[in-house]
Amino acid sequence: MMKAVPFKTVAYPQLKDALQASGMTPPELSKKLGVSPFCTWRWITGKNEFSIGVIKAILAVTGLTFEEAFGEVRV
C-alpha cells in the first residue's frame, strides 16, 4: 500500500505545521472538508482563494484559530 504524501507545499507556514503535527494526510483533510484532493491542494498551496466557508471548515477540522492557521491580519 502506498503511503500518502505529506503536506509539502502549503502557502501558510502555521497551517502547514499544524497539519503535519496532527498526523492528518492530505486525502484525510479532503475527506473531512468534503471536497476533492485537487481542490484542497489548490487552496492550501495558494493557487485558489479561500471562501469564508472553506476557511471555517479548515478551522473546524484543525481546531485552529484564524491567526494560528494563517497568521496575523494586517489592515
Tab-separated table of C-alpha atoms in Angstrom:
chain	number	residue	atom	x	y	z
A	1	MET	CA	0.000	0.000	0.000
A	2	MET	CA	1.336	3.410	-0.972
A	3	LYS	CA	1.893	5.909	1.834
A	4	ALA	CA	0.175	9.276	1.454
A	5	VAL	CA	2.330	12.241	0.532
A	6	PRO	CA	2.689	14.633	3.491
A	7	PHE	CA	1.808	18.317	3.271
A	8	LYS	CA	4.836	19.582	1.340
A	9	THR	CA	3.723	22.795	-0.312
A	10	VAL	CA	1.437	24.781	1.950
A	11	ALA	CA	1.435	28.538	1.418
A	12	TYR	CA	0.702	29.192	5.085
A	13	PRO	CA	3.547	28.081	7.398
A	14	GLN	CA	1.427	27.910	10.561
A	15	LEU	CA	-1.233	25.826	8.824
A	16	LYS	CA	1.424	23.502	7.411
A	17	ASP	CA	2.935	22.969	10.865
A	18	ALA	CA	-0.478	22.257	12.388
A	19	LEU	CA	-1.459	19.822	9.638
A	20	GLN	CA	1.827	17.941	9.897
A	21	ALA	CA	1.598	17.839	13.704
A	22	SER	CA	-1.956	16.476	13.504
A	23	GLY	CA	-0.809	13.409	11.579
A	24	MET	CA	-3.623	14.022	9.105
A	25	THR	CA	-2.851	13.248	5.458
A	26	PRO	CA	-3.962	15.422	2.523
A	27	PRO	CA	-6.578	12.819	1.460
A	28	GLU	CA	-7.950	12.734	5.020
A	29	LEU	CA	-8.205	16.530	5.094
A	30	SER	CA	-10.018	16.492	1.741
A	31	LYS	CA	-12.474	13.908	3.009
A	32	LYS	CA	-13.152	15.917	6.184
A	33	LEU	CA	-13.677	19.071	4.116
A	34	GLY	CA	-15.968	17.193	1.721
A	35	VAL	CA	-14.030	18.179	-1.395
A	36	SER	CA	-11.642	16.563	-3.854
A	37	PRO	CA	-7.934	16.317	-3.062
A	38	PHE	CA	-7.279	18.607	-6.021
A	39	CYS	CA	-9.484	21.351	-4.522
A	40	THR	CA	-7.726	21.017	-1.182
A	41	TRP	CA	-4.318	21.174	-2.856
A	42	ARG	CA	-5.290	24.337	-4.777
A	43	TRP	CA	-6.429	26.054	-1.568
A	44	ILE	CA	-3.534	25.163	0.701
A	45	THR	CA	-0.901	25.953	-1.920
A	46	GLY	CA	-2.405	29.398	-2.531
A	47	LYS	CA	-3.426	28.641	-6.124
A	48	ASN	CA	-7.107	29.356	-5.347
A	49	GLU	CA	-8.544	31.830	-2.893
A	50	PHE	CA	-10.471	30.528	0.090
A	51	SER	CA	-14.139	31.295	0.547
A	52	ILE	CA	-15.271	32.033	4.085
A	53	GLY	CA	-16.952	28.617	4.121
A	54	VAL	CA	-13.685	26.858	3.303
A	55	ILE	CA	-11.817	28.853	5.931
A	56	LYS	CA	-14.417	27.937	8.549
A	57	ALA	CA	-14.234	24.258	7.547
A	58	ILE	CA	-10.427	24.192	7.756
A	59	LEU	CA	-10.530	25.860	11.169
A	60	ALA	CA	-13.185	23.395	12.379
A	61	VAL	CA	-11.199	20.379	11.135
A	62	THR	CA	-7.873	21.568	12.551
A	63	GLY	CA	-9.143	23.240	15.730
A	64	LEU	CA	-7.026	26.306	14.945
A	65	THR	CA	-7.976	29.964	15.182
A	66	PHE	CA	-7.689	32.078	12.047
A	67	GLU	CA	-4.481	33.680	13.329
A	68	GLU	CA	-2.967	30.292	14.205
A	69	ALA	CA	-3.691	28.948	10.725
A	70	PHE	CA	-2.993	31.950	8.527
A	71	GLY	CA	-1.049	34.450	10.618
A	72	GLU	CA	-1.937	37.883	11.895
A	73	VAL	CA	-4.267	40.035	9.834
A	74	ARG	CA	-2.760	43.371	8.929
A	75	VAL	CA	-5.007	46.192	7.818
